[in-house]
Amino acid sequence: MRFYGREQEIAFLKEIRNTAERVARFTVVTGRRRIGKTTLIREAYKDEPFVYFFVARKAESDLCEVYLEEISEKLGIPTLGSSRHFSEIFRYLMQLSQTRSFTLVIDEFQDFFRVNKAVYSEMQDIWDEFEKTSKINLVVCGSIYSLMQKIFKNKKEPLYGRNTAELRVKPFKPSVLKQIMADAKPDYTKEDLLAMFTFTGGVAKYVSQLVDGDALDKDAMIRYIVSPNSTFLNEGKNNLIEEFGKDYGIYFSILSCIARGKNTRSEIEDVIGKEVGGYLTNLAEEYELISKRQPLFEKSANKNVRYELDDVFYSFWFRFIFKYSYIIEIENYAKLQEIIGRDYSTFSGLMLERYFHRVAMESGEFTRIGRWWDRRWKNEINCVDFRRDSAKRASTMALAAPKIDMIAEDELSDKVTFCEIKRQADEISIGVLKQRAEVMLQATHEFKKYDISYKGLSMEDM
């Protein structure tokens, strides 16, 4: 698959490169594994040679040997001859950058923890010594989010506050995902697009694997993902065990609960059988894998709290792959494919909510996008605002029917739209949505002078 999107990120990195012609720049690039950090950096700097160091998990002296060869090849200059310590190489490059501006990329930067923890303090000393006179464009990236946060956000760490810029690489936006599908399969259906989002969440590597494997409809994707030798099967485990360390078992159990719809603290504790408050805090704040969701305008920080897995792929992986790992162990891939197919409609309906949420965010039209629900009424509202008129027939659907709710507001124009999101358009009732919205307005006393509209969104609107 060719390179797609990332125009803003590339422009950001190029602007930093231009600034480094005059002054030293130190940029930290983060993002989950498979998101495309290295590919992005290579694309941004493809028009010039840059020095690329990959921090492999081997002896420091072996790394230095590889790094010296890279310097000689990319910069076309003789190097130190030999070196056993990274600090010597970094000092050499910082000295060189006083008279010559160039880019140095260090990939999997957090793995210096395994090679030699002293590297970070040594880099700090050298950076502080040469920063004012250097013209280096230093870019470091890493996939273990908690470690990258520790290195650069923990005040006790030597490199705290040293970076001059930060870039968080996120999944493909809906518009990019649509472009990819159009190129790969010009006659793609809305169901194909929803399946691609449901199974990948827009993560570049997963999208690329399905495109290159010509798995471009729902059934083909399921067969590709759930098959012998599929890299998808161990993906969640491979990515997250290193993040969690020895406590990965309890974290996996919590994430599995959330993925299966057990998303309140009490529900999770009932399943797991122990107190999980500290683990939930870590998942939300240290690892940034879940979010604490509350109804818009909820006054209490601890009431009506629901937890949600932010990563769509992990939602799928924990819901189906981790949950049914015992089926994979006996290599009954066909049976798991059947299970995913059986539950696909319900699960993809939930992911459709997230898809439209991202579409609204990408539009840049709104100042607030959120949800609202009233536990007493068991009433929820799906809301995303698109400024388009739509009227659907009112139904006799019970007001108490449970739903997942979202609201979008533009406070600059005093407009808000309540929207119901369903896979099929004929399942949407604007009449019932209006009743639910009225409950919300009476409960919160918000949007009193707003222009209020209502919208139904289905796969037809993707």
Short mmCIF file of C-alpha atoms in Angstrom, two decimals:
data_model
loop_
_atom_site.label_atom_id
_atom_site.label_comp_id
_atom_site.label_asym_id
_atom_site.label_seq_id
_atom_site.Cartn_x
_atom_site.Cartn_y
_atom_site.Cartn_z
CA MET A 1 0.00 0.00 0.00
CA ARG A 2 1.30 3.44 -0.88
CA PHE A 3 1.66 6.28 1.60
CA TYR A 4 -1.61 8.07 2.47
CA GLY A 5 -2.55 11.25 4.29
CA ARG A 6 -0.51 12.76 7.13
CA GLU A 7 -0.26 16.13 5.35
CA GLN A 8 -0.37 18.11 8.60
CA GLU A 9 2.17 15.87 10.31
CA ILE A 10 4.57 16.06 7.37
CA ALA A 11 4.25 19.85 7.22
CA PHE A 12 4.96 19.99 10.96
CA LEU A 13 8.12 17.88 10.66
CA LYS A 14 9.34 19.84 7.65
CA GLU A 15 8.82 23.13 9.45
CA ILE A 16 10.93 21.83 12.33
CA ARG A 17 13.61 20.74 9.86
CA ASN A 18 13.73 24.23 8.39
CA THR A 19 14.04 25.75 11.86
CA ALA A 20 16.97 23.40 12.56
CA GLU A 21 18.94 25.19 9.85
CA ARG A 22 19.38 27.91 12.48
CA VAL A 23 18.90 26.34 15.92
CA ALA A 24 18.84 22.87 17.46
CA ARG A 25 15.49 21.07 17.54
CA PHE A 26 14.57 18.00 19.61
CA THR A 27 11.27 16.39 18.58
CA VAL A 28 9.55 13.45 20.29
CA VAL A 29 7.24 11.36 18.09
CA THR A 30 4.92 8.95 19.90
CA GLY A 31 2.02 6.71 18.98
CA ARG A 32 0.93 3.12 19.41
CA ARG A 33 2.72 0.31 17.61
CA ARG A 34 1.82 -0.13 13.92
CA ILE A 35 0.52 3.42 13.62
CA GLY A 36 3.22 4.40 11.09
CA LYS A 37 5.64 6.63 13.00
CA THR A 38 8.78 5.51 11.19
CA THR A 39 7.07 5.55 7.80
CA LEU A 40 5.85 9.09 8.48
CA ILE A 41 9.34 10.31 9.40
CA ARG A 42 10.85 8.69 6.32
CA GLU A 43 8.21 10.30 4.12
CA ALA A 44 8.75 13.73 5.67
CA TYR A 45 12.52 13.60 5.12
CA LYS A 46 12.66 11.54 1.91
CA ASP A 47 14.17 14.40 -0.08
CA GLU A 48 17.38 14.50 1.95
CA PRO A 49 19.72 11.95 3.51
CA PHE A 50 19.23 11.61 7.24
CA VAL A 51 20.99 9.53 9.87
CA TYR A 52 18.77 6.73 11.18
CA PHE A 53 19.54 4.82 14.38
CA PHE A 54 17.36 1.87 15.38
CA VAL A 55 17.77 0.91 19.04
CA ALA A 56 17.90 -2.87 18.80
CA ARG A 57 18.05 -4.91 21.98
CA LYS A 58 21.69 -5.90 21.85
CA ALA A 59 25.02 -4.80 23.28
CA GLU A 60 25.78 -1.09 23.18
CA SER A 61 29.07 -1.74 21.41
CA ASP A 62 27.26 -3.66 18.64
CA LEU A 63 24.82 -0.79 18.18
CA CYS A 64 27.68 1.68 17.97
CA GLU A 65 29.31 -0.30 15.18
CA VAL A 66 26.11 -0.12 13.12
CA TYR A 67 25.60 3.57 13.92
CA LEU A 68 29.11 4.51 12.76
CA GLU A 69 28.49 2.84 9.41
CA GLU A 70 25.21 4.74 9.08
CA ILE A 71 26.90 8.08 9.76
CA SER A 72 29.60 7.41 7.19
CA GLU A 73 27.08 6.34 4.55
CA LYS A 74 24.48 9.08 5.05
CA LEU A 75 26.73 12.05 5.79
CA GLY A 76 29.61 10.97 3.58
CA ILE A 77 32.28 11.67 6.16
CA PRO A 78 34.84 9.63 8.11
CA THR A 79 33.77 8.83 11.65
CA LEU A 80 35.45 8.08 14.94
CA GLY A 81 36.96 4.81 13.79
CA SER A 82 35.46 2.75 16.58
CA SER A 83 33.39 3.34 19.67
CA ARG A 84 31.82 1.23 22.37
CA HIS A 85 29.60 3.91 23.91
CA PHE A 86 26.66 5.76 22.39
CA SER A 87 27.58 8.92 24.27
CA GLU A 88 30.76 9.21 22.19
CA ILE A 89 28.80 9.00 18.96
CA PHE A 90 26.18 11.48 20.14
CA ARG A 91 28.85 13.95 21.22
CA TYR A 92 30.54 13.61 17.83
CA LEU A 93 27.27 14.35 16.02
CA MET A 94 26.44 17.31 18.23
CA GLN A 95 29.88 18.76 17.57
CA LEU A 96 29.45 18.18 13.84
CA SER A 97 26.07 19.90 13.87
CA GLN A 98 27.71 23.15 14.95
CA THR A 99 28.93 23.60 11.37
CA ARG A 100 26.47 21.43 9.44
CA SER A 101 22.71 21.07 9.87
CA PHE A 102 21.34 17.54 9.48
CA THR A 103 18.62 15.23 10.78
CA LEU A 104 19.23 12.41 13.26
CA VAL A 105 16.37 9.96 13.85
CA ILE A 106 16.52 7.53 16.78
CA ASP A 107 13.83 4.84 16.55
CA GLU A 108 12.50 2.82 19.51
CA PHE A 109 14.24 5.31 21.76
CA GLN A 110 12.77 3.80 24.93
CA ASP A 111 14.79 0.62 24.39
CA PHE A 112 17.95 2.32 25.61
CA PHE A 113 16.49 1.34 28.99
CA ARG A 114 17.43 -2.24 28.09
CA VAL A 115 20.76 -1.38 26.45
CA ASN A 116 22.18 1.13 28.92
CA LYS A 117 20.01 3.30 31.16
CA ALA A 118 22.85 5.79 31.52
CA VAL A 119 22.39 6.85 27.89
CA TYR A 120 19.62 9.28 28.85
CA SER A 121 21.66 11.18 31.42
CA GLU A 122 24.67 11.18 29.09
CA MET A 123 22.53 12.61 26.31
CA GLN A 124 21.22 15.29 28.66
CA ASP A 125 24.72 16.45 29.52
CA ILE A 126 25.79 16.55 25.88
CA TRP A 127 22.57 18.25 24.71
CA ASP A 128 22.86 20.92 27.37
CA GLU A 129 26.47 21.54 26.37
CA PHE A 130 25.85 21.98 22.64
CA GLU A 131 22.19 23.02 22.30
CA LYS A 132 22.91 26.74 21.96
CA THR A 133 25.45 26.27 19.16
CA SER A 134 24.05 23.20 17.41
CA LYS A 135 21.91 23.03 14.27
CA ILE A 136 20.82 19.43 14.62
CA ASN A 137 17.31 18.19 13.90
CA LEU A 138 17.03 15.42 16.47
CA VAL A 139 13.91 13.26 16.17
CA VAL A 140 13.27 10.37 18.55
CA CYS A 141 10.31 8.03 18.43
CA GLY A 142 9.06 5.12 20.48
CA SER A 143 6.14 2.71 20.68
CA ILE A 144 6.00 1.88 24.39
CA TYR A 145 3.94 4.86 25.42
CA SER A 146 4.39 4.57 29.18
CA LEU A 147 8.19 4.52 28.87
CA MET A 148 8.26 7.45 26.44
CA GLN A 149 6.10 9.39 28.87
CA LYS A 150 8.45 8.51 31.70
CA ILE A 151 11.52 9.63 29.76
CA PHE A 152 10.18 13.03 28.77
CA LYS A 153 7.33 13.87 31.20
CA ASN A 154 8.72 12.66 34.53
CA LYS A 155 10.50 15.52 36.31
CA LYS A 156 12.95 13.07 37.86
CA GLU A 157 14.23 11.87 34.48
CA PRO A 158 17.31 13.53 32.91
CA LEU A 159 15.63 14.37 29.57
CA TYR A 160 12.61 15.99 31.18
CA GLY A 161 11.89 19.29 29.45
CA ARG A 162 14.65 18.89 26.86
CA ASN A 163 12.47 18.23 23.82
CA THR A 164 11.37 21.30 21.86
CA ALA A 165 8.38 19.69 20.10
CA GLU A 166 6.10 16.66 20.35
CA LEU A 167 4.02 14.82 17.76
CA ARG A 168 1.44 12.14 18.57
CA VAL A 169 0.67 10.03 15.52
CA LYS A 170 -2.95 8.86 15.43
CA PRO A 171 -5.00 6.49 13.26
CA PHE A 172 -6.07 7.47 9.76
CA LYS A 173 -8.95 9.93 9.65
CA PRO A 174 -12.22 8.73 8.07
CA SER A 175 -11.57 10.74 4.90
CA VAL A 176 -8.22 8.98 4.41
CA LEU A 177 -9.76 5.57 5.06
CA LYS A 178 -12.36 6.30 2.38
CA GLN A 179 -9.63 7.30 -0.07
CA ILE A 180 -7.72 4.08 0.61
CA MET A 181 -10.84 1.98 0.04
CA ALA A 182 -11.67 3.85 -3.16
CA ASP A 183 -8.18 3.21 -4.55
CA ALA A 184 -8.07 -0.43 -3.49
CA LYS A 185 -11.66 -1.28 -4.44
CA PRO A 186 -13.41 1.38 -6.55
CA ASP A 187 -16.78 -0.35 -6.13
CA TYR A 188 -16.48 -0.70 -2.34
CA THR A 189 -19.69 -0.62 -0.32
CA LYS A 190 -20.47 1.23 2.90
CA GLU A 191 -20.39 -2.15 4.63
CA ASP A 192 -16.84 -2.67 3.32
CA LEU A 193 -15.80 0.71 4.71
CA LEU A 194 -17.39 0.03 8.09
CA ALA A 195 -15.69 -3.38 8.25
CA MET A 196 -12.29 -1.83 7.50
CA PHE A 197 -12.83 0.67 10.33
CA THR A 198 -14.23 -1.95 12.72
CA PHE A 199 -11.30 -4.34 12.29
CA THR A 200 -8.44 -1.83 12.06
CA GLY A 201 -9.56 1.41 13.67
CA GLY A 202 -7.59 3.17 10.96
CA VAL A 203 -4.21 1.89 12.22
CA ALA A 204 -1.89 2.12 9.22
CA LYS A 205 -0.22 -1.30 9.46
CA TYR A 206 -3.50 -3.19 9.81
CA VAL A 207 -5.09 -1.31 6.92
CA SER A 208 -2.02 -2.00 4.79
CA GLN A 209 -2.10 -5.72 5.59
CA LEU A 210 -5.74 -6.07 4.55
CA VAL A 211 -5.28 -3.98 1.40
CA ASP A 212 -2.14 -5.82 0.33
CA GLY A 213 -3.86 -9.13 1.12
CA ASP A 214 -6.84 -8.13 -1.05
CA ALA A 215 -9.14 -8.62 1.95
CA LEU A 216 -11.52 -5.79 1.16
CA ASP A 217 -14.96 -6.96 2.25
CA LYS A 218 -16.24 -8.08 5.64
CA ASP A 219 -16.01 -11.83 5.09
CA ALA A 220 -12.58 -11.63 3.44
CA MET A 221 -11.29 -9.51 6.31
CA ILE A 222 -12.55 -11.99 8.90
CA ARG A 223 -10.92 -14.88 7.03
CA TYR A 224 -7.64 -12.97 6.74
CA ILE A 225 -7.56 -11.93 10.41
CA VAL A 226 -8.61 -15.31 11.81
CA SER A 227 -6.37 -17.75 9.99
CA PRO A 228 -3.27 -19.83 10.71
CA ASN A 229 -0.14 -17.67 10.90
CA SER A 230 -2.17 -14.44 11.03
CA THR A 231 -0.21 -11.71 12.81
CA PHE A 232 -3.50 -10.24 14.06
CA LEU A 233 -4.04 -13.10 16.50
CA ASN A 234 -1.13 -12.23 18.81
CA GLU A 235 -1.15 -8.51 18.10
CA GLY A 236 -2.80 -7.34 21.31
CA LYS A 237 -0.63 -9.57 23.46
CA ASN A 238 2.59 -8.63 21.67
CA ASN A 239 1.86 -4.91 21.90
CA LEU A 240 0.59 -4.65 25.46
CA ILE A 241 2.43 -7.19 27.60
CA GLU A 242 5.54 -5.04 27.40
CA GLU A 243 3.55 -2.00 28.47
CA PHE A 244 2.01 -3.70 31.50
CA GLY A 245 4.87 -5.91 32.66
CA LYS A 246 4.11 -8.56 35.27
CA ASP A 247 0.61 -7.15 35.93
CA TYR A 248 -0.55 -7.75 32.37
CA GLY A 249 -3.01 -10.45 33.46
CA ILE A 250 -5.24 -8.15 35.50
CA TYR A 251 -5.01 -5.39 32.90
CA PHE A 252 -6.02 -7.79 30.13
CA SER A 253 -9.00 -8.94 32.19
CA ILE A 254 -10.15 -5.36 32.73
CA LEU A 255 -9.80 -4.47 29.05
CA SER A 256 -11.67 -7.63 28.11
CA CYS A 257 -14.54 -6.64 30.42
CA ILE A 258 -14.76 -3.17 28.89
CA ALA A 259 -14.65 -4.58 25.35
CA ARG A 260 -17.57 -6.88 26.21
CA GLY A 261 -19.71 -4.03 27.52
CA LYS A 262 -18.96 -4.32 31.23
CA ASN A 263 -17.92 -0.69 31.40
CA THR A 264 -18.67 0.54 34.92
CA ARG A 265 -16.30 0.01 37.81
CA SER A 266 -18.83 -2.08 39.74
CA GLU A 267 -19.49 -4.32 36.72
CA ILE A 268 -15.77 -4.86 36.20
CA GLU A 269 -15.15 -5.64 39.87
CA ASP A 270 -18.06 -8.10 39.90
CA VAL A 271 -16.44 -10.03 37.05
CA ILE A 272 -12.84 -9.85 38.25
CA GLY A 273 -13.54 -10.20 41.95
CA LYS A 274 -11.20 -7.52 43.24
CA GLU A 275 -10.88 -3.75 43.58
CA VAL A 276 -9.72 -2.20 40.30
CA GLY A 277 -9.71 1.55 40.93
CA GLY A 278 -5.93 1.88 40.73
CA TYR A 279 -5.72 -0.23 37.59
CA LEU A 280 -8.41 1.86 35.88
CA THR A 281 -6.51 5.03 36.76
CA ASN A 282 -3.31 3.59 35.28
CA LEU A 283 -5.07 2.48 32.11
CA ALA A 284 -6.53 5.95 31.66
CA GLU A 285 -3.65 8.17 32.76
CA GLU A 286 -0.38 6.24 32.41
CA TYR A 287 -1.16 4.05 29.41
CA GLU A 288 -3.95 6.18 27.87
CA LEU A 289 -5.75 3.08 26.64
CA ILE A 290 -9.16 3.84 28.11
CA SER A 291 -11.19 6.97 28.72
CA LYS A 292 -13.50 7.83 31.56
CA ARG A 293 -16.81 8.80 29.95
CA GLN A 294 -19.58 10.77 31.61
CA PRO A 295 -22.73 12.44 30.35
CA LEU A 296 -22.17 15.99 29.16
CA PHE A 297 -22.66 18.50 31.99
CA GLU A 298 -22.38 15.84 34.70
CA LYS A 299 -21.53 17.84 37.83
CA SER A 300 -20.04 15.02 39.88
CA ALA A 301 -16.68 13.64 38.80
CA ASN A 302 -17.58 10.18 40.09
CA LYS A 303 -21.18 9.63 39.01
CA ASN A 304 -22.47 7.99 35.84
CA VAL A 305 -18.94 6.94 34.86
CA ARG A 306 -18.41 4.48 32.04
CA TYR A 307 -15.05 3.34 30.71
CA GLU A 308 -14.29 2.95 27.03
CA LEU A 309 -11.39 1.44 25.11
CA ASP A 310 -10.07 4.29 22.98
CA ASP A 311 -8.43 2.02 20.41
CA VAL A 312 -10.94 0.46 18.01
CA PHE A 313 -8.64 -2.42 17.10
CA TYR A 314 -8.08 -3.33 20.75
CA SER A 315 -11.85 -3.21 21.25
CA PHE A 316 -12.17 -5.83 18.50
CA TRP A 317 -9.16 -7.85 19.69
CA PHE A 318 -10.30 -8.13 23.30
CA ARG A 319 -13.93 -8.69 22.30
CA PHE A 320 -13.19 -11.60 19.96
CA ILE A 321 -9.56 -12.74 19.82
CA PHE A 322 -8.68 -12.62 23.53
CA LYS A 323 -12.12 -13.78 24.67
CA TYR A 324 -12.07 -16.80 22.38
CA SER A 325 -8.38 -17.63 22.66
CA TYR A 326 -9.32 -21.17 23.69
CA ILE A 327 -10.80 -21.69 20.22
CA ILE A 328 -7.59 -20.47 18.62
CA GLU A 329 -5.59 -22.86 20.82
CA ILE A 330 -7.37 -25.83 19.24
CA GLU A 331 -6.93 -24.24 15.80
CA ASN A 332 -10.65 -24.11 15.03
CA TYR A 333 -10.35 -20.93 13.00
CA ALA A 334 -13.53 -21.57 11.03
CA LYS A 335 -15.59 -21.64 14.23
CA LEU A 336 -14.18 -18.32 15.43
CA GLN A 337 -14.85 -16.83 12.00
CA GLU A 338 -18.48 -17.91 12.42
CA ILE A 339 -18.69 -16.31 15.87
CA ILE A 340 -17.32 -12.99 14.62
CA GLY A 341 -19.74 -13.11 11.68
CA ARG A 342 -22.63 -13.87 14.03
CA ASP A 343 -21.88 -10.92 16.33
CA TYR A 344 -20.59 -8.55 13.66
CA SER A 345 -23.81 -6.59 13.16
CA THR A 346 -24.06 -5.64 16.85
CA PHE A 347 -20.36 -4.92 17.30
CA SER A 348 -20.00 -2.91 14.09
CA GLY A 349 -23.04 -0.87 15.11
CA LEU A 350 -21.10 0.27 18.17
CA MET A 351 -18.07 1.05 16.02
CA LEU A 352 -20.28 3.05 13.64
CA GLU A 353 -20.90 5.41 16.55
CA ARG A 354 -17.16 5.95 16.87
CA TYR A 355 -16.77 6.40 13.13
CA PHE A 356 -19.23 9.29 13.04
CA HIS A 357 -17.68 10.72 16.18
CA ARG A 358 -14.35 10.88 14.32
CA VAL A 359 -16.02 12.36 11.25
CA ALA A 360 -17.41 15.15 13.41
CA MET A 361 -14.01 15.77 14.96
CA GLU A 362 -12.34 15.84 11.55
CA SER A 363 -14.85 18.40 10.28
CA GLY A 364 -13.60 21.00 12.77
CA GLU A 365 -17.08 22.49 13.04
CA PHE A 366 -17.73 21.90 16.72
CA THR A 367 -16.55 23.13 20.08
CA ARG A 368 -17.88 20.14 22.03
CA ILE A 369 -18.74 16.57 21.09
CA GLY A 370 -19.96 14.22 23.77
CA ARG A 371 -22.68 11.99 25.14
CA TRP A 372 -25.52 12.16 27.56
CA TRP A 373 -27.50 9.53 29.40
CA ASP A 374 -29.84 9.43 32.37
CA ARG A 375 -29.61 6.23 34.35
CA ARG A 376 -33.02 6.76 35.92
CA TRP A 377 -34.68 6.92 32.51
CA LYS A 378 -32.30 4.41 30.89
CA ASN A 379 -32.36 6.98 28.16
CA GLU A 380 -29.47 7.77 25.84
CA ILE A 381 -28.94 10.03 22.83
CA ASN A 382 -26.67 9.54 19.81
CA CYS A 383 -25.55 12.93 18.63
CA VAL A 384 -23.31 14.30 15.93
CA ASP A 385 -24.06 17.56 14.15
CA PHE A 386 -23.74 17.86 10.38
CA ARG A 387 -25.86 20.93 9.54
CA ARG A 388 -28.08 18.91 7.23
CA ASP A 389 -31.87 18.73 7.44
CA SER A 390 -33.36 15.30 7.85
CA ALA A 391 -36.72 14.05 9.00
CA LYS A 392 -37.51 10.46 9.80
CA ARG A 393 -40.78 8.98 10.80
CA ALA A 394 -41.49 8.86 14.51
CA SER A 395 -41.97 5.40 15.91
CA THR A 396 -43.51 4.02 19.06
CA MET A 397 -40.11 2.90 20.33
CA ALA A 398 -40.05 2.99 24.12
CA LEU A 399 -38.31 6.02 25.57
CA ALA A 400 -36.52 3.73 27.99
CA ALA A 401 -34.77 1.78 25.20
CA PRO A 402 -31.03 1.75 26.01
CA LYS A 403 -28.78 3.46 23.46
CA ILE A 404 -25.27 4.95 23.19
CA ASP A 405 -25.54 8.73 23.11
CA MET A 406 -23.58 11.61 21.60
CA ILE A 407 -24.10 15.37 21.25
CA ALA A 408 -22.26 17.99 19.18
CA GLU A 409 -22.27 21.71 19.96
CA ASP A 410 -20.95 24.83 18.26
CA GLU A 411 -20.99 27.49 20.95
CA LEU A 412 -19.80 30.17 18.52
CA SER A 413 -23.02 29.92 16.51
CA ASP A 414 -25.25 28.76 19.39
CA LYS A 415 -26.17 25.55 17.58
CA VAL A 416 -26.49 22.00 18.80
CA THR A 417 -27.64 18.86 17.04
CA PHE A 418 -28.86 15.62 18.56
CA CYS A 419 -28.35 12.57 16.34
CA GLU A 420 -29.31 8.95 16.47
CA ILE A 421 -26.88 6.53 14.83
CA LYS A 422 -27.92 3.13 13.54
CA ARG A 423 -26.56 0.72 10.95
CA GLN A 424 -29.83 0.86 9.02
CA ALA A 425 -31.65 4.12 8.31
CA ASP A 426 -35.09 2.57 8.80
CA GLU A 427 -34.21 1.86 12.44
CA ILE A 428 -33.90 5.58 13.22
CA SER A 429 -36.76 7.47 14.85
CA ILE A 430 -36.34 11.23 15.01
CA GLY A 431 -39.56 11.43 17.02
CA VAL A 432 -38.15 9.29 19.82
CA LEU A 433 -34.84 11.15 19.59
CA LYS A 434 -36.67 14.45 20.18
CA GLN A 435 -38.34 13.01 23.28
CA ARG A 436 -35.01 11.88 24.65
CA ALA A 437 -33.44 15.23 23.87
CA GLU A 438 -36.21 16.93 25.81
CA VAL A 439 -35.37 14.78 28.84
CA MET A 440 -31.74 15.87 28.57
CA LEU A 441 -32.63 19.56 28.19
CA GLN A 442 -34.89 19.48 31.24
CA ALA A 443 -32.29 17.64 33.32
CA THR A 444 -29.32 19.88 32.46
CA HIS A 445 -30.98 23.23 31.66
CA GLU A 446 -28.44 23.68 28.85
CA PHE A 447 -28.83 25.04 25.29
CA LYS A 448 -31.70 27.34 26.29
CA LYS A 449 -31.10 29.87 23.51
CA TYR A 450 -29.59 27.48 21.01
CA ASP A 451 -30.78 26.56 17.55
CA ILE A 452 -31.55 22.87 18.08
CA SER A 453 -31.67 20.33 15.27
CA TYR A 454 -31.95 16.56 15.01
CA LYS A 455 -30.21 14.12 12.70
CA GLY A 456 -30.26 10.42 11.96
CA LEU A 457 -27.05 8.82 10.70
CA SER A 458 -26.64 5.35 9.25
CA MET A 459 -24.22 3.50 7.00
CA GLU A 460 -25.78 5.37 4.10
CA ASP A 461 -24.17 8.57 5.44
CA MET A 462 -20.63 7.20 5.66
#
